[in-house]
Structure formats: C-alpha cells, structure tokens
Amino acid sequence: MQRRQFLQASALASTLLLVPKFLHALDRPETALAARLRDAPGGAARRLIVVQLGGGNDGLNTLVPYRNDLYYKARPTLALKEADGLLPLGDELALHPSMKGLKGLFDQGQVAICNAVGYPNPDRSHFRSMDIWQTGSGSEQLLSTGWLGRYLDSTCAGGAPAYQALELDDTLSLALKGATRNGLALKNPGKFHQLTQSRYLSALSQEKAAAPAGSELDYLYKTLAETASSADYLYDKSKIHTSTATYPNTDFGKSLKTTAELIGSGVESRVYYLALSGFDTHVRQHEQQSRLLGELSDGLAALAADLQKSNEWNNTLVMVFSEFGRRVTQNASNGTDHGTANNVFLLSGALRKLGLLNQPASLQDLDQGDLRYQLDFRSLYASILTDWLGADDKLVLGPGIEKLAGLV
C-alpha cells in the first residue's frame, strides 16, 4: 500500500498528524508528567481547561461599565442598562444579563476576572491575533509552536502518551502543537475509537515488518499505533463515568460534558481545549452575543456543578479568553468592529485571588479609539504554568515575562 493512498483513503488522516513526532512506550503504568503533577502544589494532580471565544468577544458588553457616561455616549443604542437586567458585580461593573450562571459562581467565590488583558502593538486580524494568543508570543514574533505544546515539550521529556492534552474538536489548534509533543484532537472518545478500527489500520499493521527502521512507513505505523493506543485508553476510561448534568444542547455544551466525563473517569489528561465561536459581531450584536454568552455561562455553571459532584472542581482551572475585544464606539450596523484589550475569566474552586483582579481600562484614555491593555496575557500564562501546572514558565514562554503572584 502506498503511503499517499493510505492518507487519502483513511478517515484517520485528519488525526494522524496531530500526535507527537517522537514516540514512546505505550503501556507505561504512570507517566512522568502524571507523577510530577501529582506532586504539584496542592498535593493533587491539577488540570487546565482553556475555553477560546472565537471571533473577538465584545468585552465592554460582557463586563459592562454601567455607571460610566462615556460608555453610553459611545454606544447610544448598543449599551446595556440596568433596566436590561444587568448583573452587578459591584458599584461600577456588571455582567451581561445572559450570564446568570457565571454570576452565581462569582458570588460563590469561584471566579476571578482580569480586565484590559492584551499585548503591546496589538493586531486586529482574527488569524494573527489568535496566533499570538495561541503561541504565547509577542506581536513581533512568528512562532510555529503553541504555548501548551511547548508545555508538553518541557514536561514530557520522559515520555507521555498523546492524550496528556486533548482538544474537543476535529482538528488540533496551534496552541497544542509543540516541537516534539502534540496534543490530540477528538470530538468524543467513542467516535475517535471507531475511527481507529479502520481496515486500513489492519492493512498497515501487516506491512510493519517490511518497513525499514526510520522510514516514512515505519514512522506512520508507530504514529498509528500510538493513536490507536490513546483511542483505546480514552474509550475504555470513558465508560467509567457518565454525567447526568444538564448542559446546553449545543456542540460547545456537548464538549463540556465530554470533558467532565473524561475527568470524572480518571483520565490522565492535564489540558483540555475547547472553543465557542461566532463572536465576530459587526452586525446586530445584541441577539448574537446574548445567545453566545448565555451558552457560555450556562455551560460553565453546569461544568462547575458537575465537577463539584465528582470532587474534581478544586483541581480544575478554567481560563476563558478571546483573541481581542471590540472597539469602544459602536458601528452603523448596531454592532462593533475589531478592537484590542479584553477581559479574561478564571474559574476554579481553588482560586487564591477572587473577584475583579484589576481596574477596567479607561474609556477616557483610548489608543486610537481602542482600550489600552494593562495586563500582558503572557503574565497570566506564566502564573498558570508555574503555580497551577507546576511547569517552568521560562522554558515555555522564554525569559522576561513577569507572572502574577498568588493568583492560583
């Protein structure tokens, strides 16, 4: 069988290139990474769930400065008012009316909010700005590896299976691609396992003996073997725990539920990556953003309750980000255009700092009509890597990034 024919014919082709380039033992009882994380601060293995809001969520109508006259002046029809059902978090800021689930978690001390998060010389292109966030780079850098991929590189030197980092999607984001280790992309364990039962896998297995060591076919076979091993592991584990919680009946809600079930089943994965798209609200923003923020809020509240029930919420940190915010002034289509700085939400049962962590960006001192960033997103990454995942942030992000002390 020709390698090209195999890749074209097999449904596994979209997944094969998402596993690590360097292959290790598949039957290791406990990985070096799992042992390291088990000894991390707090005494229990911790995990990170990253939620990406694709399209550039409007932070000003998510966390609303409802007592600021400049906000209402800039958005005469788009601004949200107290009469709209805003959910106050204090005297100056309130959550969008659709975010009752998140408001409940905030009141329980399980949410921290960072205002005006961004980076120097911001880029307003969806693709470029998302690359910057996913690689953990400066706007002047072009990196081919993601910050979580480099985290895997730095912590999996002793060998670890591909499922240490999972993306609940059909394709793997740049964020989870490292130089020597990658995460694994799958919609759910059942479908992923079914793909690995392809007859092409059996055909390739019969050819492995004839494959010269180090050849493309040898590499492909080993890659398939690790993919199949990971699929078997995840499928078998997923049978252990089935969630009875009610999640939004959407792709995002299903991904959250699958994540909770994998965690509840004892899967070793330490990073989960999910996305909720549709936030590019140039036109008629009210309806679209309200629906999406409601889906986000309800889904996160269900996840928190689900993981509390399985005693895993205190070992879990959720980070919610978007590639940029929107411009302060509304456009002529009752929407908003691409902006810069935005808010980032952190959720956990074990946060050390709670509530609003810093002041919102000034609406009086703008940068060409955009919010000025106050907090570099890489400082958040550095804190999460060091204080939550027990990694060396300098190996992942490079030197010169100051982390936020005492955050997690």
PDB file of N, CA and C in Angstrom, residues 94-185:
ATOM      1  N   ALA A  94     -20.886  45.284  35.781  1.00  0.00           N
ATOM      2  CA  ALA A  94     -21.947  44.278  35.853  1.00  0.00           C
ATOM      3  C   ALA A  94     -21.789  43.298  34.696  1.00  0.00           C
ATOM      4  N   LEU A  95     -22.187  42.069  34.925  1.00  0.00           N
ATOM      5  CA  LEU A  95     -22.170  41.069  33.870  1.00  0.00           C
ATOM      6  C   LEU A  95     -23.372  41.233  32.951  1.00  0.00           C
ATOM      7  N   HIS A  96     -23.213  40.773  31.731  1.00  0.00           N
ATOM      8  CA  HIS A  96     -24.303  40.734  30.748  1.00  0.00           C
ATOM      9  C   HIS A  96     -25.497  39.979  31.340  1.00  0.00           C
ATOM     10  N   PRO A  97     -26.727  40.410  31.043  1.00  0.00           N
ATOM     11  CA  PRO A  97     -27.919  39.757  31.620  1.00  0.00           C
ATOM     12  C   PRO A  97     -28.012  38.262  31.348  1.00  0.00           C
ATOM     13  N   SER A  98     -27.362  37.768  30.286  1.00  0.00           N
ATOM     14  CA  SER A  98     -27.452  36.340  29.959  1.00  0.00           C
ATOM     15  C   SER A  98     -26.530  35.465  30.793  1.00  0.00           C
ATOM     16  N   MET A  99     -25.729  36.081  31.668  1.00  0.00           N
ATOM     17  CA  MET A  99     -24.679  35.321  32.349  1.00  0.00           C
ATOM     18  C   MET A  99     -25.011  35.029  33.811  1.00  0.00           C
ATOM     19  N   LYS A 100     -26.226  34.602  34.047  1.00  0.00           N
ATOM     20  CA  LYS A 100     -26.657  34.314  35.418  1.00  0.00           C
ATOM     21  C   LYS A 100     -25.876  33.157  36.035  1.00  0.00           C
ATOM     22  N   GLY A 101     -25.555  32.157  35.239  1.00  0.00           N
ATOM     23  CA  GLY A 101     -24.780  31.030  35.761  1.00  0.00           C
ATOM     24  C   GLY A 101     -23.413  31.459  36.241  1.00  0.00           C
ATOM     25  N   LEU A 102     -22.741  32.289  35.463  1.00  0.00           N
ATOM     26  CA  LEU A 102     -21.425  32.784  35.858  1.00  0.00           C
ATOM     27  C   LEU A 102     -21.528  33.717  37.059  1.00  0.00           C
ATOM     28  N   LYS A 103     -22.602  34.500  37.106  1.00  0.00           N
ATOM     29  CA  LYS A 103     -22.806  35.387  38.253  1.00  0.00           C
ATOM     30  C   LYS A 103     -22.937  34.565  39.538  1.00  0.00           C
ATOM     31  N   GLY A 104     -23.633  33.443  39.471  1.00  0.00           N
ATOM     32  CA  GLY A 104     -23.750  32.579  40.630  1.00  0.00           C
ATOM     33  C   GLY A 104     -22.402  32.060  41.096  1.00  0.00           C
ATOM     34  N   LEU A 105     -21.548  31.670  40.159  1.00  0.00           N
ATOM     35  CA  LEU A 105     -20.207  31.206  40.517  1.00  0.00           C
ATOM     36  C   LEU A 105     -19.374  32.354  41.087  1.00  0.00           C
ATOM     37  N   PHE A 106     -19.541  33.553  40.542  1.00  0.00           N
ATOM     38  CA  PHE A 106     -18.835  34.724  41.065  1.00  0.00           C
ATOM     39  C   PHE A 106     -19.222  34.964  42.520  1.00  0.00           C
ATOM     40  N   ASP A 107     -20.510  34.895  42.816  1.00  0.00           N
ATOM     41  CA  ASP A 107     -20.984  35.119  44.183  1.00  0.00           C
ATOM     42  C   ASP A 107     -20.483  34.045  45.147  1.00  0.00           C
ATOM     43  N   GLN A 108     -20.175  32.852  44.624  1.00  0.00           N
ATOM     44  CA  GLN A 108     -19.663  31.765  45.461  1.00  0.00           C
ATOM     45  C   GLN A 108     -18.143  31.812  45.612  1.00  0.00           C
ATOM     46  N   GLY A 109     -17.500  32.835  45.039  1.00  0.00           N
ATOM     47  CA  GLY A 109     -16.047  32.950  45.147  1.00  0.00           C
ATOM     48  C   GLY A 109     -15.286  31.998  44.261  1.00  0.00           C
ATOM     49  N   GLN A 110     -15.832  31.689  43.079  1.00  0.00           N
ATOM     50  CA  GLN A 110     -15.194  30.733  42.183  1.00  0.00           C
ATOM     51  C   GLN A 110     -14.808  31.353  40.840  1.00  0.00           C
ATOM     52  N   VAL A 111     -14.812  32.686  40.779  1.00  0.00           N
ATOM     53  CA  VAL A 111     -14.474  33.383  39.537  1.00  0.00           C
ATOM     54  C   VAL A 111     -13.510  34.522  39.844  1.00  0.00           C
ATOM     55  N   ALA A 112     -12.513  34.674  39.013  1.00  0.00           N
ATOM     56  CA  ALA A 112     -11.620  35.832  39.028  1.00  0.00           C
ATOM     57  C   ALA A 112     -11.634  36.438  37.627  1.00  0.00           C
ATOM     58  N   ILE A 113     -11.650  37.761  37.557  1.00  0.00           N
ATOM     59  CA  ILE A 113     -11.739  38.443  36.263  1.00  0.00           C
ATOM     60  C   ILE A 113     -10.575  39.402  36.118  1.00  0.00           C
ATOM     61  N   CYS A 114      -9.836  39.250  35.032  1.00  0.00           N
ATOM     62  CA  CYS A 114      -8.753  40.165  34.693  1.00  0.00           C
ATOM     63  C   CYS A 114      -9.254  41.127  33.622  1.00  0.00           C
ATOM     64  N   ASN A 115      -9.124  42.409  33.882  1.00  0.00           N
ATOM     65  CA  ASN A 115      -9.554  43.425  32.930  1.00  0.00           C
ATOM     66  C   ASN A 115      -8.403  43.863  32.034  1.00  0.00           C
ATOM     67  N   ALA A 116      -8.763  44.371  30.858  1.00  0.00           N
ATOM     68  CA  ALA A 116      -7.816  45.014  29.945  1.00  0.00           C
ATOM     69  C   ALA A 116      -6.596  44.145  29.666  1.00  0.00           C
ATOM     70  N   VAL A 117      -6.830  42.885  29.322  1.00  0.00           N
ATOM     71  CA  VAL A 117      -5.740  41.959  29.001  1.00  0.00           C
ATOM     72  C   VAL A 117      -5.417  42.065  27.510  1.00  0.00           C
ATOM     73  N   GLY A 118      -4.157  42.136  27.184  1.00  0.00           N
ATOM     74  CA  GLY A 118      -3.753  42.231  25.787  1.00  0.00           C
ATOM     75  C   GLY A 118      -2.249  42.109  25.650  1.00  0.00           C
ATOM     76  N   TYR A 119      -1.678  42.854  24.716  1.00  0.00           N
ATOM     77  CA  TYR A 119      -0.239  42.798  24.479  1.00  0.00           C
ATOM     78  C   TYR A 119       0.176  44.043  23.709  1.00  0.00           C
ATOM     79  N   PRO A 120       1.467  44.394  23.735  1.00  0.00           N
ATOM     80  CA  PRO A 120       1.927  45.588  23.018  1.00  0.00           C
ATOM     81  C   PRO A 120       1.749  45.450  21.506  1.00  0.00           C
ATOM     82  N   ASN A 121       1.511  46.567  20.838  1.00  0.00           N
ATOM     83  CA  ASN A 121       1.352  46.610  19.380  1.00  0.00           C
ATOM     84  C   ASN A 121       0.315  45.590  18.909  1.00  0.00           C
ATOM     85  N   PRO A 122      -0.924  45.719  19.364  1.00  0.00           N
ATOM     86  CA  PRO A 122      -1.951  44.708  19.073  1.00  0.00           C
ATOM     87  C   PRO A 122      -2.275  44.612  17.591  1.00  0.00           C
ATOM     88  N   ASP A 123      -2.662  43.418  17.188  1.00  0.00           N
ATOM     89  CA  ASP A 123      -3.052  43.141  15.808  1.00  0.00           C
ATOM     90  C   ASP A 123      -4.554  42.890  15.775  1.00  0.00           C
ATOM     91  N   ARG A 124      -5.254  43.511  14.835  1.00  0.00           N
ATOM     92  CA  ARG A 124      -6.710  43.389  14.768  1.00  0.00           C
ATOM     93  C   ARG A 124      -7.188  42.328  13.778  1.00  0.00           C
ATOM     94  N   SER A 125      -6.261  41.563  13.251  1.00  0.00           N
ATOM     95  CA  SER A 125      -6.634  40.435  12.397  1.00  0.00           C
ATOM     96  C   SER A 125      -6.992  39.238  13.263  1.00  0.00           C
ATOM     97  N   HIS A 126      -8.133  38.597  12.960  1.00  0.00           N
ATOM     98  CA  HIS A 126      -8.519  37.411  13.720  1.00  0.00           C
ATOM     99  C   HIS A 126      -7.391  36.381  13.734  1.00  0.00           C
ATOM    100  N   PHE A 127      -6.874  36.085  12.551  1.00  0.00           N
ATOM    101  CA  PHE A 127      -5.922  34.986  12.418  1.00  0.00           C
ATOM    102  C   PHE A 127      -4.601  35.312  13.117  1.00  0.00           C
ATOM    103  N   ARG A 128      -4.107  36.514  12.900  1.00  0.00           N
ATOM    104  CA  ARG A 128      -2.825  36.860  13.501  1.00  0.00           C
ATOM    105  C   ARG A 128      -2.934  36.990  15.009  1.00  0.00           C
ATOM    106  N   SER A 129      -3.988  37.655  15.490  1.00  0.00           N
ATOM    107  CA  SER A 129      -4.127  37.818  16.933  1.00  0.00           C
ATOM    108  C   SER A 129      -4.339  36.479  17.621  1.00  0.00           C
ATOM    109  N   MET A 130      -5.113  35.581  16.989  1.00  0.00           N
ATOM    110  CA  MET A 130      -5.294  34.256  17.585  1.00  0.00           C
ATOM    111  C   MET A 130      -3.981  33.497  17.615  1.00  0.00           C
ATOM    112  N   ASP A 131      -3.173  33.637  16.571  1.00  0.00           N
ATOM    113  CA  ASP A 131      -1.849  33.005  16.576  1.00  0.00           C
ATOM    114  C   ASP A 131      -1.005  33.519  17.739  1.00  0.00           C
ATOM    115  N   ILE A 132      -1.069  34.812  17.986  1.00  0.00           N
ATOM    116  CA  ILE A 132      -0.287  35.403  19.078  1.00  0.00           C
ATOM    117  C   ILE A 132      -0.723  34.816  20.413  1.00  0.00           C
ATOM    118  N   TRP A 133      -2.024  34.753  20.640  1.00  0.00           N
ATOM    119  CA  TRP A 133      -2.532  34.178  21.896  1.00  0.00           C
ATOM    120  C   TRP A 133      -2.197  32.691  21.991  1.00  0.00           C
ATOM    121  N   GLN A 134      -2.332  31.965  20.891  1.00  0.00           N
ATOM    122  CA  GLN A 134      -2.106  30.523  20.956  1.00  0.00           C
ATOM    123  C   GLN A 134      -0.631  30.160  21.075  1.00  0.00           C
ATOM    124  N   THR A 135       0.248  30.981  20.527  1.00  0.00           N
ATOM    125  CA  THR A 135       1.670  30.683  20.644  1.00  0.00           C
ATOM    126  C   THR A 135       2.280  31.282  21.897  1.00  0.00           C
ATOM    127  N   GLY A 136       1.590  32.259  22.514  1.00  0.00           N
ATOM    128  CA  GLY A 136       2.165  32.928  23.673  1.00  0.00           C
ATOM    129  C   GLY A 136       3.359  33.770  23.287  1.00  0.00           C
ATOM    130  N   SER A 137       3.255  34.451  22.150  1.00  0.00           N
ATOM    131  CA  SER A 137       4.369  35.213  21.610  1.00  0.00           C
ATOM    132  C   SER A 137       4.078  36.701  21.643  1.00  0.00           C
ATOM    133  N   GLY A 138       5.092  37.499  21.353  1.00  0.00           N
ATOM    134  CA  GLY A 138       4.893  38.915  21.141  1.00  0.00           C
ATOM    135  C   GLY A 138       4.396  39.158  19.726  1.00  0.00           C
ATOM    136  N   SER A 139       3.817  40.331  19.482  1.00  0.00           N
ATOM    137  CA  SER A 139       3.256  40.605  18.165  1.00  0.00           C
ATOM    138  C   SER A 139       4.319  40.680  17.081  1.00  0.00           C
ATOM    139  N   GLU A 140       5.584  40.836  17.483  1.00  0.00           N
ATOM    140  CA  GLU A 140       6.674  40.919  16.512  1.00  0.00           C
ATOM    141  C   GLU A 140       7.275  39.550  16.212  1.00  0.00           C
ATOM    142  N   GLN A 141       6.812  38.500  16.896  1.00  0.00           N
ATOM    143  CA  GLN A 141       7.371  37.160  16.726  1.00  0.00           C
ATOM    144  C   GLN A 141       6.454  36.291  15.868  1.00  0.00           C
ATOM    145  N   LEU A 142       7.068  35.359  15.152  1.00  0.00           N
ATOM    146  CA  LEU A 142       6.319  34.354  14.393  1.00  0.00           C
ATOM    147  C   LEU A 142       6.793  32.979  14.867  1.00  0.00           C
ATOM    148  N   LEU A 143       5.961  32.311  15.656  1.00  0.00           N
ATOM    149  CA  LEU A 143       6.318  31.011  16.211  1.00  0.00           C
ATOM    150  C   LEU A 143       5.472  29.919  15.574  1.00  0.00           C
ATOM    151  N   SER A 144       6.051  28.742  15.449  1.00  0.00           N
ATOM    152  CA  SER A 144       5.338  27.608  14.856  1.00  0.00           C
ATOM    153  C   SER A 144       4.853  26.629  15.905  1.00  0.00           C
ATOM    154  N   THR A 145       5.108  26.905  17.181  1.00  0.00           N
ATOM    155  CA  THR A 145       4.649  26.036  18.262  1.00  0.00           C
ATOM    156  C   THR A 145       3.743  26.828  19.207  1.00  0.00           C
ATOM    157  N   GLY A 146       2.816  26.136  19.850  1.00  0.00           N
ATOM    158  CA  GLY A 146       1.893  26.772  20.771  1.00  0.00           C
ATOM    159  C   GLY A 146       2.409  26.729  22.200  1.00  0.00           C
ATOM    160  N   TRP A 147       1.832  27.584  23.040  1.00  0.00           N
ATOM    161  CA  TRP A 147       2.316  27.647  24.431  1.00  0.00           C
ATOM    162  C   TRP A 147       2.019  26.362  25.178  1.00  0.00           C
ATOM    163  N   LEU A 148       0.898  25.721  24.901  1.00  0.00           N
ATOM    164  CA  LEU A 148       0.595  24.453  25.567  1.00  0.00           C
ATOM    165  C   LEU A 148       1.364  23.302  24.940  1.00  0.00           C
ATOM    166  N   GLY A 149       1.667  23.403  23.647  1.00  0.00           N
ATOM    167  CA  GLY A 149       2.538  22.414  23.026  1.00  0.00           C
ATOM    168  C   GLY A 149       3.929  22.455  23.629  1.00  0.00           C
ATOM    169  N   ARG A 150       4.444  23.657  23.860  1.00  0.00           N
ATOM    170  CA  ARG A 150       5.768  23.774  24.491  1.00  0.00           C
ATOM    171  C   ARG A 150       5.728  23.344  25.952  1.00  0.00           C
ATOM    172  N   TYR A 151       4.578  23.521  26.585  1.00  0.00           N
ATOM    173  CA  TYR A 151       4.411  22.975  27.939  1.00  0.00           C
ATOM    174  C   TYR A 151       4.567  21.456  27.900  1.00  0.00           C
ATOM    175  N   LEU A 152       3.966  20.804  26.915  1.00  0.00           N
ATOM    176  CA  LEU A 152       4.128  19.360  26.773  1.00  0.00           C
ATOM    177  C   LEU A 152       5.581  19.012  26.485  1.00  0.00           C
ATOM    178  N   ASP A 153       6.216  19.777  25.608  1.00  0.00           N
ATOM    179  CA  ASP A 153       7.639  19.537  25.327  1.00  0.00           C
ATOM    180  C   ASP A 153       8.473  19.566  26.610  1.00  0.00           C
ATOM    181  N   SER A 154       8.188  20.539  27.461  1.00  0.00           N
ATOM    182  CA  SER A 154       9.024  20.762  28.644  1.00  0.00           C
ATOM    183  C   SER A 154       8.754  19.771  29.767  1.00  0.00           C
ATOM    184  N   THR A 155       7.585  19.175  29.782  1.00  0.00           N
ATOM    185  CA  THR A 155       7.227  18.284  30.893  1.00  0.00           C
ATOM    186  C   THR A 155       7.146  16.823  30.488  1.00  0.00           C
ATOM    187  N   CYS A 156       7.199  16.535  29.193  1.00  0.00           N
ATOM    188  CA  CYS A 156       7.058  15.151  28.725  1.00  0.00           C
ATOM    189  C   CYS A 156       8.360  14.576  28.204  1.00  0.00           C
ATOM    190  N   ALA A 157       9.498  15.130  28.663  1.00  0.00           N
ATOM    191  CA  ALA A 157      10.779  14.641  28.170  1.00  0.00           C
ATOM    192  C   ALA A 157      10.968  13.161  28.472  1.00  0.00           C
ATOM    193  N   GLY A 158      10.369  12.681  29.580  1.00  0.00           N
ATOM    194  CA  GLY A 158      10.492  11.280  29.935  1.00  0.00           C
ATOM    195  C   GLY A 158       9.514  10.386  29.219  1.00  0.00           C
ATOM    196  N   GLY A 159       8.688  10.976  28.346  1.00  0.00           N
ATOM    197  CA  GLY A 159       7.718  10.183  27.607  1.00  0.00           C
ATOM    198  C   GLY A 159       6.344  10.264  28.214  1.00  0.00           C
ATOM    199  N   ALA A 160       5.351  10.531  27.391  1.00  0.00           N
ATOM    200  CA  ALA A 160       3.963  10.588  27.836  1.00  0.00           C
ATOM    201  C   ALA A 160       3.067  10.374  26.631  1.00  0.00           C
ATOM    202  N   PRO A 161       1.946   9.704  26.806  1.00  0.00           N
ATOM    203  CA  PRO A 161       1.043   9.477  25.678  1.00  0.00           C
ATOM    204  C   PRO A 161       0.407  10.767  25.189  1.00  0.00           C
ATOM    205  N   ALA A 162      -0.159  10.707  23.979  1.00  0.00           N
ATOM    206  CA  ALA A 162      -0.677  11.906  23.329  1.00  0.00           C
ATOM    207  C   ALA A 162      -1.843  12.521  24.070  1.00  0.00           C
ATOM    208  N   TYR A 163      -2.567  11.722  24.845  1.00  0.00           N
ATOM    209  CA  TYR A 163      -3.772  12.249  25.481  1.00  0.00           C
ATOM    210  C   TYR A 163      -3.491  13.117  26.707  1.00  0.00           C
ATOM    211  N   GLN A 164      -2.236  13.473  26.947  1.00  0.00           N
ATOM    212  CA  GLN A 164      -1.969  14.407  28.044  1.00  0.00           C
ATOM    213  C   GLN A 164      -2.655  15.744  27.804  1.00  0.00           C
ATOM    214  N   ALA A 165      -2.869  16.110  26.536  1.00  0.00           N
ATOM    215  CA  ALA A 165      -3.592  17.335  26.199  1.00  0.00           C
ATOM    216  C   ALA A 165      -4.607  16.999  25.120  1.00  0.00           C
ATOM    217  N   LEU A 166      -5.867  17.329  25.368  1.00  0.00           N
ATOM    218  CA  LEU A 166      -6.951  16.986  24.446  1.00  0.00           C
ATOM    219  C   LEU A 166      -7.666  18.243  23.969  1.00  0.00           C
ATOM    220  N   GLU A 167      -7.938  18.283  22.687  1.00  0.00           N
ATOM    221  CA  GLU A 167      -8.792  19.334  22.149  1.00  0.00           C
ATOM    222  C   GLU A 167     -10.096  18.698  21.714  1.00  0.00           C
ATOM    223  N   LEU A 168     -11.205  19.230  22.186  1.00  0.00           N
ATOM    224  CA  LEU A 168     -12.515  18.672  21.861  1.00  0.00           C
ATOM    225  C   LEU A 168     -12.981  19.249  20.529  1.00  0.00           C
ATOM    226  N   ASP A 169     -12.376  18.751  19.470  1.00  0.00           N
ATOM    227  CA  ASP A 169     -12.650  19.244  18.127  1.00  0.00           C
ATOM    228  C   ASP A 169     -12.087  18.244  17.132  1.00  0.00           C
ATOM    229  N   ASP A 170     -12.373  18.482  15.836  1.00  0.00           N
ATOM    230  CA  ASP A 170     -11.867  17.588  14.803  1.00  0.00           C
ATOM    231  C   ASP A 170     -10.425  17.886  14.424  1.00  0.00           C
ATOM    232  N   THR A 171      -9.980  19.096  14.658  1.00  0.00           N
ATOM    233  CA  THR A 171      -8.625  19.489  14.289  1.00  0.00           C
ATOM    234  C   THR A 171      -7.911  20.077  15.495  1.00  0.00           C
ATOM    235  N   LEU A 172      -6.599  20.029  15.448  1.00  0.00           N
ATOM    236  CA  LEU A 172      -5.796  20.487  16.566  1.00  0.00           C
ATOM    237  C   LEU A 172      -5.368  21.934  16.350  1.00  0.00           C
ATOM    238  N   SER A 173      -5.569  22.762  17.365  1.00  0.00           N
ATOM    239  CA  SER A 173      -5.171  24.163  17.298  1.00  0.00           C
ATOM    240  C   SER A 173      -3.660  24.297  17.461  1.00  0.00           C
ATOM    241  N   LEU A 174      -3.143  25.407  16.976  1.00  0.00           N
ATOM    242  CA  LEU A 174      -1.721  25.706  17.120  1.00  0.00           C
ATOM    243  C   LEU A 174      -1.310  25.699  18.584  1.00  0.00           C
ATOM    244  N   ALA A 175      -2.208  26.087  19.474  1.00  0.00           N
ATOM    245  CA  ALA A 175      -1.882  26.166  20.901  1.00  0.00           C
ATOM    246  C   ALA A 175      -1.325  24.858  21.442  1.00  0.00           C
ATOM    247  N   LEU A 176      -1.771  23.715  20.914  1.00  0.00           N
ATOM    248  CA  LEU A 176      -1.393  22.409  21.453  1.00  0.00           C
ATOM    249  C   LEU A 176      -0.325  21.704  20.620  1.00  0.00           C
ATOM    250  N   LYS A 177       0.314  22.431  19.724  1.00  0.00           N
ATOM    251  CA  LYS A 177       1.355  21.840  18.890  1.00  0.00           C
ATOM    252  C   LYS A 177       2.729  22.240  19.413  1.00  0.00           C
ATOM    253  N   GLY A 178       3.527  21.246  19.792  1.00  0.00           N
ATOM    254  CA  GLY A 178       4.869  21.509  20.264  1.00  0.00           C
ATOM    255  C   GLY A 178       5.910  21.125  19.239  1.00  0.00           C
ATOM    256  N   ALA A 179       7.173  21.263  19.605  1.00  0.00           N
ATOM    257  CA  ALA A 179       8.263  20.867  18.717  1.00  0.00           C
ATOM    258  C   ALA A 179       8.444  19.353  18.705  1.00  0.00           C
ATOM    259  N   THR A 180       8.215  18.716  19.853  1.00  0.00           N
ATOM    260  CA  THR A 180       8.391  17.268  19.950  1.00  0.00           C
ATOM    261  C   THR A 180       7.149  16.549  20.442  1.00  0.00           C
ATOM    262  N   ARG A 181       6.213  17.259  21.027  1.00  0.00           N
ATOM    263  CA  ARG A 181       4.976  16.654  21.534  1.00  0.00           C
ATOM    264  C   ARG A 181       3.782  17.488  21.085  1.00  0.00           C
ATOM    265  N   ASN A 182       2.707  16.822  20.739  1.00  0.00           N
ATOM    266  CA  ASN A 182       1.451  17.482  20.392  1.00  0.00           C
ATOM    267  C   ASN A 182       0.331  16.942  21.259  1.00  0.00           C
ATOM    268  N   GLY A 183      -0.734  17.682  21.331  1.00  0.00           N
ATOM    269  CA  GLY A 183      -1.951  17.168  21.928  1.00  0.00           C
ATOM    270  C   GLY A 183      -2.680  16.283  20.936  1.00  0.00           C
ATOM    271  N   LEU A 184      -3.902  15.927  21.297  1.00  0.00           N
ATOM    272  CA  LEU A 184      -4.717  15.034  20.480  1.00  0.00           C
ATOM    273  C   LEU A 184      -6.092  15.665  20.301  1.00  0.00           C
ATOM    274  N   ALA A 185      -6.619  15.646  19.086  1.00  0.00           N
ATOM    275  CA  ALA A 185      -7.933  16.233  18.794  1.00  0.00           C
ATOM    276  C   ALA A 185      -8.963  15.138  18.597  1.00  0.00           C
TER     277      ALA A 185
END
